[in-house]
Amino acid sequence: MSDFSGVEEKDYVSLKNLKVEFRRDDDAEEADGCFALCFWIYIDSCVSFPSSILVQKHPDVTCNMPFLYLDDKKKMKLFPLLFMHKEAPSPDNPTPSTEIPCASTEIEFPMKKWVHVGCEVLRDLMRLHVDGEIVGENPLTCSFNKDLHTEGLKRLCLACPDENEDILHGYVHGLDIMFRKPAIKNHYVKDPPLQLSIDHSSASEIEEDSDGVWSIVGGKASCRRIFSLDVVLLDAFGGHVNKELEVVASLLYADNGVPVENTTDAEPPLLMNCDGIEYASHNRLCKLINGRASFKLKISQLSSKCDNRLFQIMFDVPGLGKYPFLGTLSLPIRCVSRSRNTRTASITLRKSSNRTYYGNGCESPSPDDGSMQLITNIVREAKPSPSSKRIKLGQDVPFVMFKEEVSQANKVHHSHGWTANQDNAHAMSMKRKPEDHCGTENNSCASDNSEATNSDPRSMLSVSSPISDLIIFKYCLGGPAEKWHLLKEIAISATEEQLTHFEKQVSLFSGCLHHRHQIKMAKRLVEEGIQAWTSVSGNNHHVLWENLAFSINEQFMKIACSTRPLMDQDLECLRRITGCRDAVLQEGFERMWSWLFPVAFTLSQSAVNAMWDSMSPMWIEGFITKEEAESSLQGPGGLQDPGTFLLRFPTSRSWPHPDAGNLVVTYVDNDYTIRHRLLSFDFIHSSPSKETSVKPLQDLLLQEPKLSRLGRYGVDFSM
């Protein structure tokens, strides 16, 4: 029996140099010729279609037979194997490629992107895998003859056809051949390739015109402005890769990729600003720190001096070689001598993320679950208004169970205000800019804003000192992402006493009490999240979802103090929150954990715990979306009767959002309209003493006149 061995092990192999030969091996003999060829592929360009990626070459076969192929619609096809399948193309009986049975993708194969491909060859079946998923398969007839197969495969190889050298350009990474129940998904997550890209959210002092062209002020030294851009080194899953490498920037013409010449004053066209000194960008490399390199640049060459041509900035990593995926281009740039007076057709890009503030400092809701506006302690999902307050009275009839808490919260809300005006707040430079790391000496560029070295929460904490007002103001004014990063850093470094002080000060300066609970749970959330990820991932940046799901279920039941496990629909909802498919990145896990932990913590409370554990009736639905909840309230003839309701956790509320972990009641109103009300659990979390008894949530719900019948189960409580 024959075996298969791959190419010489290299990080990235050009398609034109790829050659896979088949040799003897005991594993192959036991596998009866079944194997899986797995690799990552990056197709940079293809001049014409159809085109063969890999062909089957054999000295006794005069013409090359296709193995992996892109058809005229750019779909990838996997063809039968010579000496194994009767349907395999034969020079003695030529068959058009369109008539040969094959496994094929349903959609166009992407270009200029890393894609994982698995070619699974079985005796009576061929499967094509893309990014760990089966995208096509085709049953075949086995013509397996052991002697013929052994002799034929000894001299069979797979390679890119010679005639495609100038047609198809691409690269392969991590090629491997596996036998005996090939674990293609494991290969998919094992060693993803790298790619360099621009983090457009980091762009600062750049205007983007309506035609998608960046406008940057440059020219003479007295006129040109510093603009900032970050580049990130990522793996194929989008995770940051920490490698000690350097990135260089150069200015090219957008129309032909030729380097822009020096100015008439012999100045380099692109300058790096480091410690207030300008260097030619090609002489000053920027180090990647934790997968990120931050550039402060200036352009000395004007578009008007170059026949009004557009420029582009090329970033690449000289230490890894010249590969298209390890270089990235900015959008086209028009360099002008001064900023235009009229900006109605342009957008200024700055480092701070876009966000909408509520009038009292609470961040606006994210859109994935519908916008919400607080009305008393119950929210109505509606369009957010920048001027709306978190607590408003008299605009809607509150649910009875929260009347007392609303009154108390309203008194506190109006008794506190800002102790510093907005001018003072802006004078303290709330916006923190990341430090730049430039040069081969690993020295850090001085930030234009000296506050960059002073605003790190870890540098401002000590065992005895409270958290500074600067950090408190930054938290109050920050958007959701800024709050998440800031509170995470504080939770790691601060003591419980410091967090208690921080919680009180945030409530005071924001005029909003609803942040308290999220700050209280911060330390436990972060510490247990780190433990949960480390226990399942080891030192890997990503794990398979199927391995993570079991651990998540255990952690959830432990935190929620519950005997009710997560069901398949719950786990699927969590997987969607991670934003991942089969492989989960650490960033995706943190996103999911920030949603799950507050939910589990809420369910651990005595007023709610029994409702979650109850399966008949099922008071609380599993993890479902707003749309799924509305669908559940539909009957055969339309909406169910008024008063029908169900409880769910909103998927748009994640820590440290003030409403993270709260429940939403979705119900049919008297006018046969589905409404959503957020139940605030302040009556649980802010109980005046531990001895104070809190009514079970189901008892409070039954007091509400608008809620009479529990969801899909039809349990009527109005009798």
XYZ file of C-alpha atoms in Angstrom:
719
model
C 0.000 0.000 0.000
C 1.163 3.543 -0.635
C 1.536 6.566 1.576
C 1.453 10.245 1.001
C 3.928 12.866 2.113
C 3.697 16.594 1.687
C 5.998 19.361 0.624
C 9.037 20.420 2.582
C 7.789 22.221 5.672
C 7.770 25.995 5.158
C 5.577 28.777 6.485
C 4.303 29.882 3.090
C 4.783 28.094 -0.233
C 3.972 29.600 -3.596
C 1.400 27.612 -5.554
C 3.762 27.344 -8.503
C 6.296 25.548 -6.254
C 3.783 23.259 -4.574
C 4.261 19.534 -5.120
C 2.713 16.702 -3.082
C 4.224 13.269 -3.613
C 2.894 9.888 -2.451
C 5.240 7.431 -0.725
C 4.902 4.322 1.445
C 3.857 4.507 5.085
C 2.286 2.078 7.546
C -0.507 4.519 8.444
C -1.453 4.877 4.807
C -1.534 1.122 4.347
C -3.919 0.711 7.251
C -6.094 3.509 5.872
C -6.786 1.579 2.631
C -5.956 4.608 0.542
C -8.299 6.969 2.399
C -6.798 10.295 3.373
C -7.449 13.994 3.777
C -5.262 16.685 2.260
C -5.556 19.879 4.346
C -4.028 23.300 3.845
C -4.638 27.031 4.008
C -4.715 28.766 0.628
C -4.465 32.430 -0.331
C -5.318 33.140 -3.982
C -3.872 36.529 -4.790
C -4.990 36.679 -8.411
C -6.303 34.553 -11.237
C -6.123 35.941 -14.746
C -8.726 33.654 -16.276
C -11.303 31.059 -15.310
C -11.671 28.078 -15.294
C -8.284 27.290 -13.790
C -6.724 24.249 -12.125
C -5.217 24.706 -8.675
C -3.856 21.169 -8.378
C -3.623 18.487 -11.051
C -2.824 14.775 -10.805
C 0.490 13.974 -12.506
C 1.706 10.467 -13.357
C 4.480 9.451 -15.796
C 2.219 6.827 -17.423
C -0.572 9.335 -18.004
C 0.134 11.664 -20.904
C -2.110 14.526 -19.815
C -2.675 16.093 -16.393
C -5.952 15.248 -14.714
C -7.594 17.871 -12.490
C -7.788 17.336 -8.729
C -8.696 20.770 -7.322
C -10.218 23.226 -9.737
C -11.894 26.646 -10.021
C -14.649 26.630 -12.638
C -15.842 29.537 -14.782
C -18.108 30.726 -11.923
C -15.169 30.681 -9.470
C -16.573 27.685 -7.591
C -14.054 25.217 -6.205
C -14.383 21.589 -7.338
C -12.745 18.399 -6.045
C -12.318 15.642 -8.658
C -12.035 11.827 -8.213
C -8.593 10.301 -7.637
C -6.753 8.295 -10.270
C -6.347 4.561 -9.534
C -9.066 4.723 -6.885
C -12.362 5.861 -8.405
C -13.948 4.656 -11.617
C -15.264 8.148 -12.316
C -11.729 9.613 -12.354
C -10.829 11.212 -15.707
C -8.825 8.970 -17.985
C -6.763 9.815 -21.097
C -8.128 6.663 -22.752
C -11.685 7.861 -22.255
C -11.571 11.684 -22.191
C -14.562 13.298 -20.504
C -15.328 17.030 -20.316
C -14.692 18.360 -16.807
C -18.291 19.553 -16.590
C -19.512 15.940 -16.844
C -17.189 14.422 -14.225
C -18.896 13.945 -10.835
C -17.186 16.052 -8.204
C -17.644 17.749 -4.843
C -18.188 21.493 -5.264
C -18.741 24.661 -3.277
C -22.105 26.369 -3.709
C -20.728 29.906 -3.751
C -17.829 31.747 -5.327
C -14.456 31.011 -3.761
C -12.998 34.174 -2.167
C -9.837 35.858 -3.445
C -7.183 37.749 -1.444
C -8.195 35.998 1.752
C -6.877 33.012 3.687
C -9.250 30.059 3.379
C -8.827 26.604 4.882
C -9.434 23.734 2.437
C -9.789 20.047 3.257
C -9.913 17.425 0.498
C -11.254 14.201 2.022
C -10.752 11.151 -0.198
C -12.658 7.992 0.743
C -13.133 4.791 -1.228
C -16.732 5.558 -2.157
C -16.986 9.268 -1.403
C -15.181 12.587 -1.757
C -15.816 15.558 0.512
C -14.722 19.156 0.155
C -14.278 21.112 3.396
C -13.943 24.898 3.567
C -13.059 26.571 6.871
C -13.816 23.380 8.797
C -17.269 22.842 7.280
C -18.370 20.308 4.673
C -19.463 22.361 1.674
C -19.755 19.606 -0.922
C -19.613 15.836 -1.278
C -20.175 13.310 -4.011
C -20.608 9.503 -3.864
C -18.247 7.589 -6.165
C -17.590 4.025 -7.285
C -14.488 2.394 -5.870
C -12.203 0.713 -8.405
C -9.806 -0.202 -5.664
C -7.254 -2.783 -6.656
C -4.534 -3.065 -4.021
C -1.665 -3.847 -6.386
C -2.747 -1.315 -9.006
C -3.348 1.325 -6.358
C 0.043 0.724 -4.720
C 2.007 0.905 -7.961
C -0.006 3.829 -9.332
C 0.305 6.034 -6.286
C 4.039 5.448 -5.937
C 4.600 7.811 -8.846
C 1.487 9.996 -8.519
C 1.873 13.577 -7.357
C -0.296 16.665 -7.042
C 1.032 19.979 -8.304
C 0.040 23.272 -9.820
C 0.049 22.904 -13.625
C 3.032 24.452 -15.402
C 0.812 26.372 -17.791
C -0.800 28.197 -14.841
C 2.425 29.816 -13.676
C 1.436 33.185 -15.146
C -2.310 32.726 -14.653
C -2.838 31.697 -11.027
C -0.888 33.324 -8.207
C -1.291 32.234 -4.611
C 0.230 30.672 -1.517
C -0.288 27.618 0.674
C 0.335 27.302 4.404
C 0.376 24.321 6.762
C -0.136 21.573 4.206
C -0.670 18.168 5.815
C -2.046 14.734 4.924
C -3.995 12.793 7.531
C -5.271 9.227 7.779
C -7.718 7.272 9.942
C -10.718 9.481 10.723
C -9.072 12.687 9.570
C -9.608 15.513 12.092
C -9.980 18.317 9.584
C -11.489 20.693 12.141
C -8.479 20.230 14.408
C -6.153 21.069 11.531
C -8.302 24.128 10.810
C -7.640 25.666 14.245
C -4.119 24.307 14.780
C -1.796 26.749 13.008
C -3.607 29.574 11.191
C -1.590 31.786 8.820
C -0.856 35.455 9.439
C -2.069 38.603 7.761
C -1.382 42.304 8.225
C -4.224 44.804 8.167
C -5.023 48.412 9.053
C -7.172 49.096 12.098
C -9.359 51.808 10.598
C -10.908 52.581 13.979
C -7.504 53.932 15.041
C -7.376 56.581 12.287
C -6.910 60.088 13.625
C -6.834 63.508 11.930
C -7.938 62.076 8.587
C -10.916 63.258 6.571
C -12.737 60.735 4.418
C -14.452 62.294 1.426
C -17.738 61.078 0.019
C -15.850 59.247 -2.756
C -13.958 57.173 -0.181
C -10.678 59.085 -0.605
C -8.766 60.183 2.469
C -7.880 63.861 2.630
C -4.722 64.629 4.635
C -3.103 68.007 5.233
C 0.563 67.910 4.208
C 3.204 69.828 2.319
C 5.646 72.247 3.940
C 6.836 71.734 7.491
C 4.791 74.677 8.750
C 1.555 73.301 7.265
C 1.623 69.531 7.423
C -0.188 67.770 10.223
C 0.427 64.571 12.109
C -2.082 61.810 11.441
C -2.223 58.430 13.161
C -2.827 54.890 11.939
C -2.440 51.499 13.613
C -1.656 48.269 11.821
C -2.330 44.894 13.403
C -0.833 41.466 12.825
C -3.676 38.957 12.932
C -4.160 35.272 12.381
C -6.760 34.007 9.929
C -9.402 34.081 12.689
C -8.813 37.761 13.439
C -6.874 37.218 16.675
C -3.868 39.397 17.479
C -0.488 37.660 17.099
C 2.317 38.642 19.435
C 5.579 38.430 17.469
C 8.689 40.565 17.805
C 8.603 42.082 14.343
C 8.848 45.521 12.782
C 6.594 47.240 10.269
C 7.704 49.826 7.711
C 5.532 52.401 5.948
C 6.081 53.811 2.461
C 4.144 56.157 0.192
C 3.101 54.871 -3.233
C 1.110 56.185 -6.166
C -2.371 54.682 -6.013
C -2.645 54.108 -9.772
C 0.510 52.039 -10.326
C 2.094 51.254 -6.944
C 5.336 53.095 -7.757
C 7.047 54.857 -4.812
C 6.396 58.586 -4.602
C 9.523 60.641 -5.265
C 11.086 63.143 -2.845
C 9.903 66.743 -2.820
C 11.762 69.512 -4.653
C 13.430 70.272 -1.314
C 14.736 66.681 -1.232
C 12.465 65.739 1.663
C 11.203 62.147 1.859
C 7.522 62.002 0.865
C 6.435 60.165 4.033
C 7.770 61.088 7.464
C 7.578 59.280 10.798
C 7.111 61.480 13.862
C 8.887 60.066 16.902
C 9.721 62.010 20.063
C 8.852 65.179 18.149
C 11.490 64.500 15.489
C 10.719 63.681 11.857
C 12.417 60.725 10.187
C 12.115 59.271 6.716
C 9.565 56.506 7.157
C 11.723 53.896 5.425
C 14.524 54.552 7.923
C 12.355 54.279 11.027
C 10.602 50.976 11.542
C 7.797 50.599 14.084
C 7.767 47.612 16.420
C 4.749 45.388 16.844
C 3.723 45.324 20.495
C 1.098 42.691 21.283
C 0.322 42.471 17.581
C -0.125 46.225 17.054
C 2.110 48.967 15.647
C 1.036 52.611 16.028
C 2.251 55.105 13.439
C 2.361 58.896 13.650
C 2.982 60.108 10.129
C 3.246 63.246 8.010
C 3.166 63.622 4.228
C 5.473 66.211 2.692
C 4.528 65.632 -0.957
C 1.328 67.296 -2.224
C -1.013 65.727 -4.751
C -1.101 69.070 -6.599
C 2.669 68.776 -7.196
C 2.207 65.331 -8.721
C -0.414 66.004 -11.404
C -3.183 65.647 -8.796
C -2.480 61.929 -8.436
C -3.648 59.997 -5.408
C -1.330 58.256 -2.972
C -1.526 55.154 -0.808
C 0.476 54.104 2.233
C 1.922 50.609 2.104
C 2.662 48.838 5.382
C 4.665 45.620 5.313
C 6.812 43.408 7.542
C 10.341 43.084 6.076
C 11.258 40.344 8.548
C 8.672 37.938 7.105
C 9.372 38.447 3.418
C 7.411 39.990 0.585
C 3.988 38.382 0.642
C 0.728 40.086 -0.381
C -0.996 39.048 2.858
C 1.824 40.493 4.992
C 1.423 43.902 3.412
C -1.580 46.187 3.500
C -2.552 49.357 1.660
C -4.465 52.333 2.989
C -7.369 53.869 1.123
C -6.391 56.325 -1.640
C -5.070 59.595 -0.217
C -5.333 63.144 -1.518
C -2.681 65.279 0.180
C -3.722 68.945 0.359
C -1.904 72.016 1.650
C -4.621 73.104 4.095
C -7.872 71.868 5.529
C -10.961 72.731 3.573
C -13.458 75.119 5.096
C -16.462 73.106 3.969
C -16.735 69.617 5.400
C -20.284 68.739 4.569
C -19.158 65.988 2.211
C -16.472 64.508 4.428
C -16.144 62.624 7.689
C -13.293 63.327 10.096
C -11.787 60.127 11.453
C -10.632 60.300 15.058
C -9.454 57.686 17.511
C -12.407 57.894 19.839
C -15.157 55.475 18.897
C -18.557 56.706 17.779
C -21.039 56.704 20.609
C -24.234 58.347 21.769
C -24.567 59.476 25.361
C -27.660 59.618 27.467
C -28.042 62.924 29.250
C -26.920 61.456 32.548
C -23.899 59.598 31.234
C -25.455 56.171 30.594
C -24.426 54.808 27.226
C -26.918 54.318 24.463
C -28.075 50.750 23.847
C -26.622 48.646 21.105
C -28.962 47.931 18.190
C -28.945 44.153 17.993
C -31.879 43.675 20.306
C -33.746 46.827 19.515
C -33.136 50.183 21.125
C -34.440 50.722 24.637
C -35.392 53.787 26.617
C -35.895 53.586 30.360
C -39.310 54.505 31.665
C -39.374 54.274 35.443
C -37.589 51.008 36.159
C -39.119 49.239 33.147
C -37.914 50.068 29.665
C -39.815 50.387 26.441
C -37.856 49.493 23.338
C -37.955 52.542 21.125
C -35.657 54.916 19.292
C -32.944 56.254 21.616
C -32.813 59.975 22.174
C -29.543 61.686 23.121
C -31.406 63.933 25.538
C -33.433 61.189 27.189
C -32.825 60.466 30.859
C -32.438 57.000 32.253
C -35.313 57.557 34.705
C -38.433 59.311 33.450
C -41.710 59.541 35.282
C -45.209 60.034 33.987
C -44.551 58.851 30.432
C -45.840 55.345 30.855
C -47.719 53.339 33.467
C -45.051 51.611 35.566
C -45.370 48.018 36.663
C -46.676 47.994 40.238
C -43.800 45.992 41.711
C -41.309 48.764 41.125
C -43.244 51.858 42.225
C -41.411 52.176 45.540
C -37.980 51.645 44.020
C -38.718 54.160 41.259
C -39.586 56.808 43.781
C -36.360 56.253 45.713
C -34.202 56.160 42.614
C -35.818 59.333 41.287
C -34.989 61.195 44.508
C -31.352 60.167 44.290
C -31.205 60.944 40.606
C -32.235 64.561 41.134
C -30.115 65.053 44.239
C -26.795 64.533 42.469
C -25.216 66.429 39.638
C -21.883 67.117 38.011
C -19.342 68.671 40.355
C -17.189 69.810 37.470
C -18.431 71.558 34.366
C -17.811 70.283 30.882
C -15.031 72.755 30.175
C -13.057 71.430 33.104
C -13.709 67.881 32.003
C -12.449 68.581 28.488
C -9.440 70.416 29.873
C -8.344 67.186 31.512
C -8.127 65.452 28.114
C -10.459 62.518 28.575
C -9.367 60.850 25.342
C -6.463 58.487 25.872
C -4.190 57.770 22.920
C -2.226 54.544 22.716
C 1.512 54.831 22.881
C 3.602 54.426 19.745
C 6.529 51.997 19.696
C 9.083 52.943 17.087
C 12.612 52.108 16.052
C 14.900 49.185 16.491
C 15.914 50.278 19.964
C 12.420 49.424 21.261
C 11.972 52.971 22.506
C 8.489 54.441 22.825
C 7.521 57.575 20.972
C 6.300 60.358 23.225
C 2.611 60.923 22.777
C 1.461 64.330 21.695
C -0.795 64.198 24.717
C 1.189 63.752 27.921
C -1.903 62.267 29.561
C -1.185 59.040 27.679
C 1.408 58.176 30.293
C -0.796 59.221 33.180
C -4.175 57.743 32.384
C -3.397 54.051 32.696
C -5.624 52.935 35.583
C -3.016 50.442 36.767
C -0.428 53.205 37.176
C -2.846 55.303 39.246
C -3.857 52.644 41.765
C -2.207 51.842 45.052
C -3.319 49.730 47.955
C -4.338 52.710 50.066
C -5.306 55.397 47.561
C -8.755 55.633 45.965
C -9.186 55.615 42.210
C -8.485 59.079 40.806
C -11.154 61.496 39.597
C -9.588 61.362 36.122
C -10.326 57.642 35.814
C -13.822 58.193 37.221
C -14.542 60.942 34.662
C -13.161 58.791 31.848
C -15.498 55.986 32.867
C -18.543 58.245 33.161
C -17.954 59.796 29.735
C -16.747 56.671 27.953
C -18.673 54.601 25.471
C -19.456 50.889 25.939
C -16.085 49.680 24.635
C -14.131 52.199 26.674
C -16.048 51.305 29.834
C -15.392 47.609 29.213
C -11.624 48.015 28.824
C -11.298 50.523 31.655
C -13.322 48.533 34.186
C -11.520 45.329 33.242
C -8.139 46.944 33.983
C -9.429 48.441 37.234
C -10.901 45.121 38.370
C -7.577 43.332 37.870
C -5.579 45.882 39.886
C -7.962 47.415 42.416
C -8.910 46.210 45.877
C -12.500 45.681 46.981
C -12.317 48.947 48.936
C -11.158 50.851 45.880
C -13.952 49.362 43.780
C -16.526 50.331 46.418
C -15.242 53.908 46.351
C -15.213 53.868 42.541
C -18.786 52.605 42.438
C -20.012 55.398 44.703
C -18.120 58.097 42.799
C -19.412 56.914 39.403
C -22.972 57.030 40.750
C -22.332 60.519 42.113
C -20.709 62.064 39.043
C -22.922 60.374 36.458
C -26.143 61.002 38.358
C -27.034 57.392 37.609
C -27.214 54.626 40.220
C -27.525 51.742 37.777
C -23.775 51.327 37.254
C -23.262 50.149 40.830
C -24.169 46.508 40.339
C -21.886 46.054 37.304
C -18.929 47.570 39.160
C -19.606 45.367 42.192
C -19.382 42.182 40.140
C -16.380 43.343 38.067
C -13.602 41.662 40.033
C -15.301 38.280 40.207
C -16.373 38.460 36.557
C -12.846 39.190 35.322
C -11.071 36.694 37.584
C -13.453 33.814 36.879
C -13.450 34.641 33.177
C -9.650 34.397 33.058
C -9.771 31.074 34.911
C -12.493 29.693 32.641
C -10.606 30.591 29.456
C -7.234 29.356 30.723
C -8.647 26.020 31.856
C -10.051 25.168 28.440
C -7.578 26.866 26.078
C -4.188 26.160 27.627
C -1.832 28.535 25.837
C -3.841 28.668 22.611
C -5.481 31.844 21.352
C -8.511 29.909 20.133
C -10.372 26.689 20.942
C -12.983 24.548 19.239
C -16.513 25.521 20.193
C -17.466 21.924 20.924
C -14.692 21.790 23.558
C -15.646 25.165 25.011
C -19.390 24.472 25.259
C -19.009 21.782 27.934
C -16.873 24.052 30.120
C -19.275 26.970 29.674
C -22.198 24.820 30.830
C -20.328 23.776 33.980
C -19.296 27.338 34.800
C -22.804 28.660 34.200
C -24.476 26.119 36.514
C -21.897 26.813 39.204
C -22.340 30.608 39.116
C -26.137 30.418 38.788
C -26.372 27.868 41.639
C -28.713 25.942 39.347
C -29.457 22.366 38.390
C -30.833 23.387 34.996
C -28.195 22.912 32.287
C -27.908 24.939 29.128
C -29.819 23.433 26.223
C -28.720 23.323 22.587
C -30.629 26.541 21.765
C -28.908 28.291 24.687
C -25.461 27.215 23.536
C -26.243 28.226 19.957
C -27.240 31.679 21.179
C -23.947 31.939 23.087
C -22.008 30.830 20.022
C -23.641 33.614 18.015
C -22.663 36.115 20.691
C -19.013 35.058 20.358
C -19.212 35.961 16.665
C -17.322 32.749 15.850
C -18.155 29.443 14.235
C -16.216 26.267 15.014
C -13.161 28.034 16.410
C -13.632 30.583 19.204
C -11.070 33.344 19.681
C -10.245 34.735 23.095
C -11.920 38.010 22.089
C -15.086 36.107 21.213
C -15.013 34.270 24.536
C -14.652 37.553 26.442
C -17.594 38.990 24.512
C -19.728 35.982 25.409
C -18.549 35.898 29.044
C -19.435 39.586 29.485
C -23.003 38.679 28.559
C -23.261 35.303 30.324
C -21.769 36.116 33.725
C -24.310 38.863 34.651
C -27.117 36.545 33.525
C -25.822 33.681 35.672
C -25.299 36.052 38.606
C -28.901 37.254 38.355
C -30.168 33.676 38.300
C -28.249 32.946 41.487
C -30.432 35.414 43.403
C -33.128 33.814 45.557
C -35.914 35.905 44.001
C -35.173 34.476 40.538
C -33.368 31.162 41.040
C -36.449 28.984 41.510
C -38.063 30.440 38.377
C -35.072 29.451 36.241
C -34.975 25.929 37.663
C -38.712 25.479 37.087
C -39.347 23.505 33.912
C -43.114 23.109 34.338
C -44.158 25.744 33.905
C -41.038 27.172 32.290
C -41.094 30.694 33.664
C -37.940 31.860 31.914
C -37.273 30.961 28.321
C -33.770 29.872 27.441
C -31.410 32.251 25.726
C -33.462 33.582 22.824
C -33.456 36.740 20.735
C -36.123 39.403 20.540
C -37.289 38.031 17.191
C -37.570 34.485 18.533
C -39.589 35.756 21.489
C -42.024 37.584 19.213
C -42.369 34.479 17.069
C -43.236 32.431 20.188
C -46.188 34.730 20.875
C -47.686 33.998 17.469
C -50.520 31.480 17.295
C -52.069 29.695 14.283
C -54.440 32.600 13.716
C -52.058 35.404 14.604
C -51.027 36.872 17.932
C -52.027 35.103 21.125
C -54.464 36.703 23.573
C -53.594 39.964 25.337
C -51.711 39.356 28.564
C -49.696 36.463 27.138
C -46.055 36.947 28.064
C -42.667 35.304 28.340
C -39.389 36.218 30.023
C -36.021 36.415 28.301
C -32.575 37.955 28.695
C -31.846 40.712 26.114
C -28.883 39.705 23.963
C -27.822 43.343 23.524
C -27.009 43.959 27.178
C -23.489 42.928 28.190
C -21.304 43.894 31.123
C -20.658 46.664 32.062
C -23.925 47.950 30.580
C -26.161 48.913 33.553
C -28.923 46.583 32.336
C -26.691 43.517 31.798
C -28.252 40.460 33.425
C -31.726 41.952 33.703
C -34.825 40.225 32.341
C -37.165 41.465 29.634
C -40.857 40.610 29.685
C -42.228 40.322 26.148
C -46.017 40.383 26.124
C -49.113 41.000 24.000
C -50.782 44.294 24.975
C -54.503 45.019 24.905
C -54.170 46.551 21.425
C -52.607 43.292 20.139
C -49.180 44.878 19.936
C -46.102 43.034 21.178
C -44.259 45.102 23.758
C -40.986 44.620 25.596
C -40.380 45.778 29.166
C -37.066 45.525 30.971
C -37.383 44.424 34.584
C -34.902 46.217 36.794
C -33.443 44.097 39.575
C -32.373 47.029 41.733
C -34.919 45.860 44.285
C -32.764 42.726 44.673
C -29.264 44.160 44.406
C -29.838 47.243 46.574
C -31.855 45.655 49.364
C -31.210 47.751 52.518
C -30.116 44.728 54.543
C -29.411 41.061 54.046
C -32.209 40.213 56.404
C -34.771 41.995 54.273
C -36.911 39.421 52.528
C -37.432 39.875 48.826
C -40.576 38.578 47.198
C -40.082 35.943 44.488
C -40.237 37.473 41.038
C -43.179 35.300 39.982
C -45.276 36.751 42.832
C -44.492 40.278 41.670
C -45.281 39.421 38.063
C -48.675 37.995 39.005
C -49.620 41.364 40.508
C -49.308 43.012 37.111
C -52.698 43.420 35.390
C -51.137 43.286 31.908
C -49.591 39.867 32.521
C -52.019 37.001 32.851
C -50.923 34.052 30.707
C -47.472 32.477 30.468
C -46.225 32.274 26.921
C -46.279 29.231 24.711
C -47.387 26.938 27.538
C -50.723 28.676 27.981
C -50.655 28.718 31.807
C -53.364 31.191 32.817
C -52.806 33.064 36.095
C -55.817 35.355 35.876
C -58.186 32.839 37.433
